[in-house]
Short mmCIF file of C-alpha atoms in Angstrom, two decimals:
data_model
loop_
_atom_site.label_atom_id
_atom_site.label_comp_id
_atom_site.label_asym_id
_atom_site.label_seq_id
_atom_site.Cartn_x
_atom_site.Cartn_y
_atom_site.Cartn_z
CA UNK A 1 30.05 -0.61 -13.42
CA UNK A 2 27.49 -3.41 -13.37
CA UNK A 3 28.32 -6.65 -15.14
CA UNK A 4 26.52 -6.99 -18.48
CA UNK A 5 25.50 -9.90 -20.69
CA UNK A 6 28.36 -8.93 -23.00
CA UNK A 7 30.82 -9.38 -20.12
CA UNK A 8 29.41 -12.83 -19.37
CA UNK A 9 29.59 -13.76 -23.07
CA UNK A 10 33.27 -12.81 -23.24
CA UNK A 11 34.06 -14.76 -20.07
CA UNK A 12 32.19 -17.82 -21.34
CA UNK A 13 33.66 -17.60 -24.84
CA UNK A 14 30.24 -17.58 -26.47
CA UNK A 15 28.16 -15.15 -28.51
CA UNK A 16 26.12 -12.48 -26.76
CA UNK A 17 22.77 -13.64 -28.27
CA UNK A 18 23.38 -17.24 -27.14
CA UNK A 19 24.33 -16.15 -23.62
CA UNK A 20 21.28 -13.88 -23.42
CA UNK A 21 18.96 -16.75 -24.38
CA UNK A 22 20.56 -19.11 -21.85
CA UNK A 23 20.28 -16.55 -19.04
CA UNK A 24 16.61 -16.12 -19.93
CA UNK A 25 15.90 -19.83 -19.53
CA UNK A 26 16.44 -21.32 -22.97
CA UNK A 27 17.21 -25.05 -22.95
CA UNK A 28 18.06 -25.43 -26.65
CA UNK A 29 21.80 -25.39 -25.93
CA UNK A 30 24.06 -28.19 -24.70
CA UNK A 31 24.20 -28.76 -20.98
CA UNK A 32 27.93 -27.99 -20.98
CA UNK A 33 27.31 -24.61 -22.65
CA UNK A 34 24.55 -23.74 -20.19
CA UNK A 35 26.77 -24.69 -17.25
CA UNK A 36 29.63 -22.59 -18.68
CA UNK A 37 27.40 -19.52 -18.98
CA UNK A 38 26.01 -19.74 -15.46
CA UNK A 39 29.46 -20.40 -14.01
CA UNK A 40 30.76 -17.26 -15.72
CA UNK A 41 27.75 -15.25 -14.56
CA UNK A 42 28.25 -16.35 -10.95
CA UNK A 43 32.00 -15.70 -11.10
CA UNK A 44 31.47 -12.16 -12.38
CA UNK A 45 28.56 -11.42 -10.04
CA UNK A 46 26.10 -10.86 -12.89
CA UNK A 47 22.61 -9.73 -11.82
CA UNK A 48 19.81 -10.00 -14.42
CA UNK A 49 17.88 -6.91 -15.43
CA UNK A 50 14.43 -7.95 -14.23
CA UNK A 51 12.80 -4.80 -15.61
CA UNK A 52 14.03 -5.56 -19.12
CA UNK A 53 12.95 -9.16 -18.77
CA UNK A 54 9.47 -8.03 -17.74
CA UNK A 55 9.20 -5.79 -20.80
CA UNK A 56 10.21 -8.65 -23.10
CA UNK A 57 7.99 -11.35 -21.60
CA UNK A 58 4.99 -9.30 -20.51
CA UNK A 59 5.12 -11.12 -17.16
CA UNK A 60 6.23 -9.88 -13.75
CA UNK A 61 7.35 -13.17 -12.23
CA UNK A 62 5.24 -12.55 -9.14
CA UNK A 63 2.07 -13.83 -7.48
CA UNK A 64 -0.03 -11.78 -5.05
CA UNK A 65 -1.33 -13.32 -1.84
CA UNK A 66 -4.58 -11.46 -1.28
CA UNK A 67 -5.30 -11.12 2.41
CA UNK A 68 -8.81 -11.93 3.57
CA UNK A 69 -11.04 -8.94 4.29
CA UNK A 70 -11.30 -7.97 7.95
CA UNK A 71 -13.34 -5.27 9.59
CA UNK A 72 -11.80 -2.66 11.86
CA UNK A 73 -12.76 -4.62 14.98
CA UNK A 74 -11.38 -7.95 13.76
CA UNK A 75 -7.84 -9.17 14.32
CA UNK A 76 -6.13 -10.36 11.16
CA UNK A 77 -2.98 -12.45 11.03
CA UNK A 78 -0.31 -13.69 8.69
CA UNK A 79 0.59 -17.38 8.84
CA UNK A 80 4.37 -17.42 8.63
CA UNK A 81 4.65 -21.03 7.48
CA UNK A 82 2.05 -20.49 4.75
CA UNK A 83 4.06 -17.55 3.40
CA UNK A 84 7.29 -19.55 3.59
CA UNK A 85 5.68 -22.35 1.58
CA UNK A 86 4.44 -20.02 -1.15
CA UNK A 87 7.76 -18.16 -1.30
CA UNK A 88 9.74 -21.41 -1.56
CA UNK A 89 7.62 -22.70 -4.44
CA UNK A 90 7.95 -19.39 -6.29
CA UNK A 91 11.67 -18.98 -5.60
CA UNK A 92 12.35 -22.34 -7.22
CA UNK A 93 11.34 -20.69 -10.50
CA UNK A 94 12.91 -17.28 -9.79
CA UNK A 95 9.58 -15.69 -8.90
CA UNK A 96 8.49 -13.85 -5.78
CA UNK A 97 5.46 -13.27 -3.58
CA UNK A 98 3.62 -9.99 -3.09
CA UNK A 99 1.42 -9.70 0.00
CA UNK A 100 -1.53 -7.42 -0.67
CA UNK A 101 -4.68 -6.23 1.03
CA UNK A 102 -7.73 -4.57 -0.47
CA UNK A 103 -10.33 -2.42 1.26
CA UNK A 104 -13.79 -3.83 0.62
CA UNK A 105 -14.78 -0.91 -1.57
CA UNK A 106 -12.17 -1.93 -4.16
CA UNK A 107 -13.71 -5.38 -4.52
CA UNK A 108 -16.43 -4.22 -6.84
CA UNK A 109 -16.00 -5.07 -10.51
CA UNK A 110 -13.95 -7.21 -12.86
CA UNK A 111 -12.48 -4.02 -14.28
CA UNK A 112 -10.56 -3.61 -11.04
CA UNK A 113 -8.54 -6.79 -11.63
CA UNK A 114 -6.30 -5.53 -14.46
CA UNK A 115 -5.81 -2.33 -12.47
CA UNK A 116 -4.70 -4.36 -9.45
CA UNK A 117 -2.27 -6.31 -11.63
CA UNK A 118 -0.70 -3.09 -12.91
CA UNK A 119 -0.44 -1.54 -9.47
CA UNK A 120 1.05 -4.59 -7.78
CA UNK A 121 2.99 -5.92 -10.81
CA UNK A 122 1.83 -9.53 -10.42
CA UNK A 123 0.70 -12.24 -12.82
CA UNK A 124 -1.87 -14.04 -10.66
CA UNK A 125 -3.58 -14.16 -7.28
CA UNK A 126 -3.84 -16.54 -4.33
CA UNK A 127 -6.98 -15.57 -2.42
CA UNK A 128 -7.38 -16.48 1.25
CA UNK A 129 -10.91 -17.23 2.46
CA UNK A 130 -10.02 -17.56 6.15
CA UNK A 131 -12.67 -14.97 6.81
CA UNK A 132 -15.78 -14.68 4.70
CA UNK A 133 -14.92 -13.27 1.29
CA UNK A 134 -17.67 -11.01 -0.10
CA UNK A 135 -19.65 -12.72 -2.89
CA UNK A 136 -18.73 -9.79 -5.14
CA UNK A 137 -15.04 -10.72 -5.21
CA UNK A 138 -15.80 -14.40 -5.83
CA UNK A 139 -18.00 -13.48 -8.78
CA UNK A 140 -15.44 -10.93 -9.96
CA UNK A 141 -12.64 -13.50 -10.01
CA UNK A 142 -14.81 -16.12 -11.70
CA UNK A 143 -15.52 -13.69 -14.55
CA UNK A 144 -11.98 -12.42 -14.84
CA UNK A 145 -9.36 -14.02 -17.15
CA UNK A 146 -6.72 -13.43 -14.48
CA UNK A 147 -5.47 -16.76 -13.03
CA UNK A 148 -6.28 -17.25 -9.37
CA UNK A 149 -6.27 -20.01 -6.77
CA UNK A 150 -8.04 -20.14 -3.43
CA UNK A 151 -7.34 -21.09 0.17
CA UNK A 152 -9.87 -22.04 2.86
CA UNK A 153 -12.99 -22.18 0.73
CA UNK A 154 -15.24 -25.08 -0.28
CA UNK A 155 -15.14 -25.21 -4.07
CA UNK A 156 -14.66 -28.15 -6.47
CA UNK A 157 -11.80 -26.51 -8.38
CA UNK A 158 -8.75 -24.27 -7.90
CA UNK A 159 -8.59 -24.69 -4.11
CA UNK A 160 -6.02 -26.05 -1.67
CA UNK A 161 -7.38 -26.74 1.80
CA UNK A 162 -7.21 -29.25 4.63
CA UNK A 163 -9.45 -32.30 4.78
CA UNK A 164 -11.56 -30.98 7.66
CA UNK A 165 -13.91 -33.96 7.83
CA UNK A 166 -11.12 -36.54 8.06
CA UNK A 167 -9.23 -34.47 10.64
CA UNK A 168 -12.28 -34.15 12.89
CA UNK A 169 -13.04 -37.84 12.53
CA UNK A 170 -9.47 -38.64 13.60
CA UNK A 171 -9.66 -36.22 16.54
CA UNK A 172 -12.82 -37.93 17.79
CA UNK A 173 -11.28 -41.38 17.33
CA UNK A 174 -8.33 -40.30 19.50
CA UNK A 175 -10.72 -39.48 22.35
CA UNK A 176 -12.63 -42.72 21.82
CA UNK A 177 -9.37 -44.67 21.99
CA UNK A 178 -8.69 -43.15 25.43
CA UNK A 179 -11.97 -44.58 26.68
CA UNK A 180 -14.24 -41.52 26.40
CA UNK A 181 -17.88 -42.12 25.52
CA UNK A 182 -19.56 -38.82 26.46
CA UNK A 183 -17.89 -36.66 23.83
CA UNK A 184 -19.35 -33.34 22.66
CA UNK A 185 -18.54 -31.03 19.77
CA UNK A 186 -17.87 -27.49 20.99
CA UNK A 187 -18.38 -24.45 18.75
CA UNK A 188 -18.95 -20.92 20.06
CA UNK A 189 -18.84 -19.29 16.62
CA UNK A 190 -21.84 -20.85 14.90
CA UNK A 191 -25.56 -20.28 15.29
CA UNK A 192 -27.49 -23.46 14.39
CA UNK A 193 -30.49 -21.33 13.41
CA UNK A 194 -28.63 -19.27 10.82
CA UNK A 195 -25.98 -21.76 9.70
CA UNK A 196 -22.21 -21.74 9.58
CA UNK A 197 -20.12 -18.63 9.01
CA UNK A 198 -17.39 -20.77 7.42
CA UNK A 199 -17.51 -24.14 5.69
CA UNK A 200 -15.07 -25.66 8.18
CA UNK A 201 -17.62 -25.32 11.01
CA UNK A 202 -19.95 -27.76 9.32
CA UNK A 203 -17.22 -30.10 8.07
CA UNK A 204 -15.59 -30.48 11.49
CA UNK A 205 -18.99 -31.15 13.02
CA UNK A 206 -19.66 -33.72 10.31
CA UNK A 207 -16.39 -35.57 10.93
CA UNK A 208 -17.15 -35.72 14.66
CA UNK A 209 -20.69 -37.00 14.01
CA UNK A 210 -19.41 -39.70 11.64
CA UNK A 211 -16.94 -40.99 14.25
CA UNK A 212 -19.59 -41.03 16.99
CA UNK A 213 -22.07 -42.84 14.74
CA UNK A 214 -19.43 -45.42 13.81
CA UNK A 215 -18.81 -45.99 17.54
CA UNK A 216 -22.54 -46.42 18.18
CA UNK A 217 -22.65 -43.34 20.43
CA UNK A 218 -24.93 -40.27 20.44
CA UNK A 219 -23.50 -37.00 19.16
CA UNK A 220 -23.87 -33.83 21.21
CA UNK A 221 -23.34 -30.25 20.07
CA UNK A 222 -22.62 -27.46 22.57
CA UNK A 223 -22.34 -23.83 21.54
CA UNK A 224 -23.96 -21.13 19.51
CA UNK A 225 -23.05 -17.64 18.42
CA UNK A 226 -21.49 -16.82 21.79
CA UNK A 227 -20.18 -13.25 21.61
CA UNK A 228 -20.27 -12.38 25.31
CA UNK A 229 -20.63 -14.09 28.69
CA UNK A 230 -18.36 -16.88 27.43
CA UNK A 231 -17.23 -17.90 30.92
CA UNK A 232 -20.80 -17.91 32.28
CA UNK A 233 -22.00 -20.03 29.36
CA UNK A 234 -19.08 -22.44 29.78
CA UNK A 235 -19.52 -22.81 33.54
CA UNK A 236 -23.23 -23.48 33.05
CA UNK A 237 -22.79 -26.56 30.87
CA UNK A 238 -19.78 -27.77 32.88
CA UNK A 239 -21.92 -27.77 36.04
CA UNK A 240 -24.50 -30.22 34.66
CA UNK A 241 -24.52 -33.85 35.76
CA UNK A 242 -24.51 -35.06 32.16
CA UNK A 243 -21.56 -32.91 31.10
CA UNK A 244 -19.21 -34.57 28.59
CA UNK A 245 -15.90 -36.04 29.69
CA UNK A 246 -14.23 -34.81 26.49
CA UNK A 247 -14.79 -32.26 23.74
CA UNK A 248 -13.75 -31.82 20.14
CA UNK A 249 -13.52 -28.04 19.83
CA UNK A 250 -13.94 -26.19 16.56
CA UNK A 251 -11.48 -23.55 17.78
CA UNK A 252 -8.34 -24.07 19.85
CA UNK A 253 -8.96 -20.64 21.39
CA UNK A 254 -11.69 -22.19 23.55
CA UNK A 255 -9.00 -23.83 25.65
CA UNK A 256 -8.71 -20.57 27.63
CA UNK A 257 -12.35 -20.19 28.82
CA UNK A 258 -12.51 -23.93 29.46
CA UNK A 259 -9.38 -23.95 31.63
CA UNK A 260 -10.56 -20.86 33.49
CA UNK A 261 -14.06 -22.26 34.07
CA UNK A 262 -12.69 -25.57 35.35
CA UNK A 263 -10.30 -23.74 37.69
CA UNK A 264 -13.26 -22.10 39.45
CA UNK A 265 -14.19 -25.53 40.83
CA UNK A 266 -10.63 -26.71 41.43
CA UNK A 267 -10.52 -28.88 38.31
CA UNK A 268 -7.98 -29.17 35.51
CA UNK A 269 -8.22 -29.43 31.75
CA UNK A 270 -6.89 -32.82 30.70
CA UNK A 271 -8.00 -34.47 33.95
CA UNK A 272 -11.67 -33.65 34.55
CA UNK A 273 -12.25 -32.71 30.90
CA UNK A 274 -10.25 -33.79 27.85
CA UNK A 275 -9.84 -31.38 24.95
CA UNK A 276 -8.71 -31.64 21.33
CA UNK A 277 -8.96 -29.05 18.57
CA UNK A 278 -7.46 -27.77 15.30
CA UNK A 279 -4.82 -25.15 14.51
CA UNK A 280 -1.32 -24.26 13.39
CA UNK A 281 0.53 -24.59 16.72
CA UNK A 282 -0.38 -26.57 19.81
CA UNK A 283 1.17 -24.13 22.27
CA UNK A 284 -1.63 -22.00 23.71
CA UNK A 285 -0.02 -19.71 26.25
CA UNK A 286 1.89 -21.99 28.63
CA UNK A 287 -0.19 -25.08 27.87
CA UNK A 288 0.46 -27.59 25.14
CA UNK A 289 -2.89 -28.51 23.60
CA UNK A 290 -3.73 -31.76 21.82
CA UNK A 291 -4.26 -30.54 18.28
CA UNK A 292 -4.82 -31.55 14.69
CA UNK A 293 -2.15 -29.45 13.00
CA UNK A 294 -2.70 -27.63 9.71
CA UNK A 295 0.31 -28.22 7.39
CA UNK A 296 0.61 -24.53 6.55
CA UNK A 297 3.92 -24.70 4.67
CA UNK A 298 2.70 -27.59 2.50
CA UNK A 299 -0.53 -25.69 1.81
CA UNK A 300 1.55 -22.73 0.60
CA UNK A 301 3.64 -24.89 -1.71
CA UNK A 302 0.65 -26.79 -3.07
CA UNK A 303 -1.39 -23.69 -3.88
CA UNK A 304 1.45 -22.33 -6.04
CA UNK A 305 1.77 -25.73 -7.72
CA UNK A 306 -1.97 -25.75 -8.40
CA UNK A 307 -1.82 -22.23 -9.80
CA UNK A 308 1.04 -23.19 -12.13
CA UNK A 309 -0.87 -26.27 -13.30
CA UNK A 310 -3.94 -24.14 -13.97
CA UNK A 311 -1.93 -21.64 -16.02
CA UNK A 312 -0.16 -24.40 -17.99
CA UNK A 313 -3.39 -26.28 -18.74
CA UNK A 314 -5.47 -23.17 -19.34
CA UNK A 315 -8.31 -24.73 -17.37
CA UNK A 316 -9.50 -25.12 -13.75
CA UNK A 317 -7.77 -27.74 -11.60
CA UNK A 318 -9.43 -30.14 -9.13
CA UNK A 319 -9.37 -29.03 -5.51
CA UNK A 320 -6.54 -30.58 -3.49
CA UNK A 321 -7.11 -31.76 0.09
CA UNK A 322 -4.22 -32.06 2.54
CA UNK A 323 -4.35 -34.14 5.73
CA UNK A 324 -3.87 -32.64 9.17
CA UNK A 325 -1.40 -34.27 11.57
CA UNK A 326 -2.09 -35.09 15.21
CA UNK A 327 0.26 -33.45 17.72
CA UNK A 328 -0.07 -34.70 21.29
CA UNK A 329 -0.27 -32.27 24.17
CA UNK A 330 -1.38 -32.29 27.80
CA UNK A 331 -5.14 -31.82 27.40
CA UNK A 332 -6.23 -35.45 26.90
CA UNK A 333 -6.48 -38.00 29.67
CA UNK A 334 -8.68 -40.97 30.53
CA UNK A 335 -12.31 -40.35 31.53
CA UNK A 336 -12.62 -39.22 35.16
CA UNK A 337 -13.83 -41.92 37.53
#
């Protein structure tokens, strides 16, 4: 038979009501009494009835991580370190994480939010904006009384994200320190005529421009909304006499077409062209890329901390910016002679 609160009370030599309150988090008892109860519970192998606790408190002890919307032809991903960070912060308070995904058609009205809470049995949401979140869900969450925090979105409150501008400025300074002067910003995912598809495009460009201006050098942007003919586009600008000696790339994925394009002419990335970018790991295939690393685990921990602070205060919390860390690789060298 399972161990009950009554069994723990007998083993601890205390009343059942007192033991029940202690096991449910009450701190009104002496530290010695609390320690005695938990020692008895551990010795007997007592497991709390989480269902009963939920009925009493009206809370589930869980937070849902809402995956960003992706279309059928997009590749989504889970950041392991981000999940570990959120889980660790929740586990410290005996809570857990629920990973959830919604089809776009469910993101329609604020009436859906209580329904989602019932279905998933969670108390709040962490919403990831790694891809573009439909305006409807942003408006829905703003109107809803359900607590939520955000990742990867540019808002003044309730967000945890990296300091993109500072990271890009640092990346550019690293290239400048190696002697590069013809440095370009590379972005194949943004059309300058229509604007950025994500706030980080503009912020990384801004950080690069600030560093170049501070160095008294002209900024240069290479890219566009390049969906096809990536290699042809890359080889075209690499073949010009005024090609840069180094690039700050919005996406680390561009290391592949760059390396391939350079190989056509017998050149190497890191020798004829230096490269630095942003990401979660600096291993790209068999090459170690110079990268500004996103502190994914810390982001996960901080977003839960922000959510808890928001719930405790009953009001929005200022957005928290986390620094990226430089991780050296093999893609930066001195300017070619």
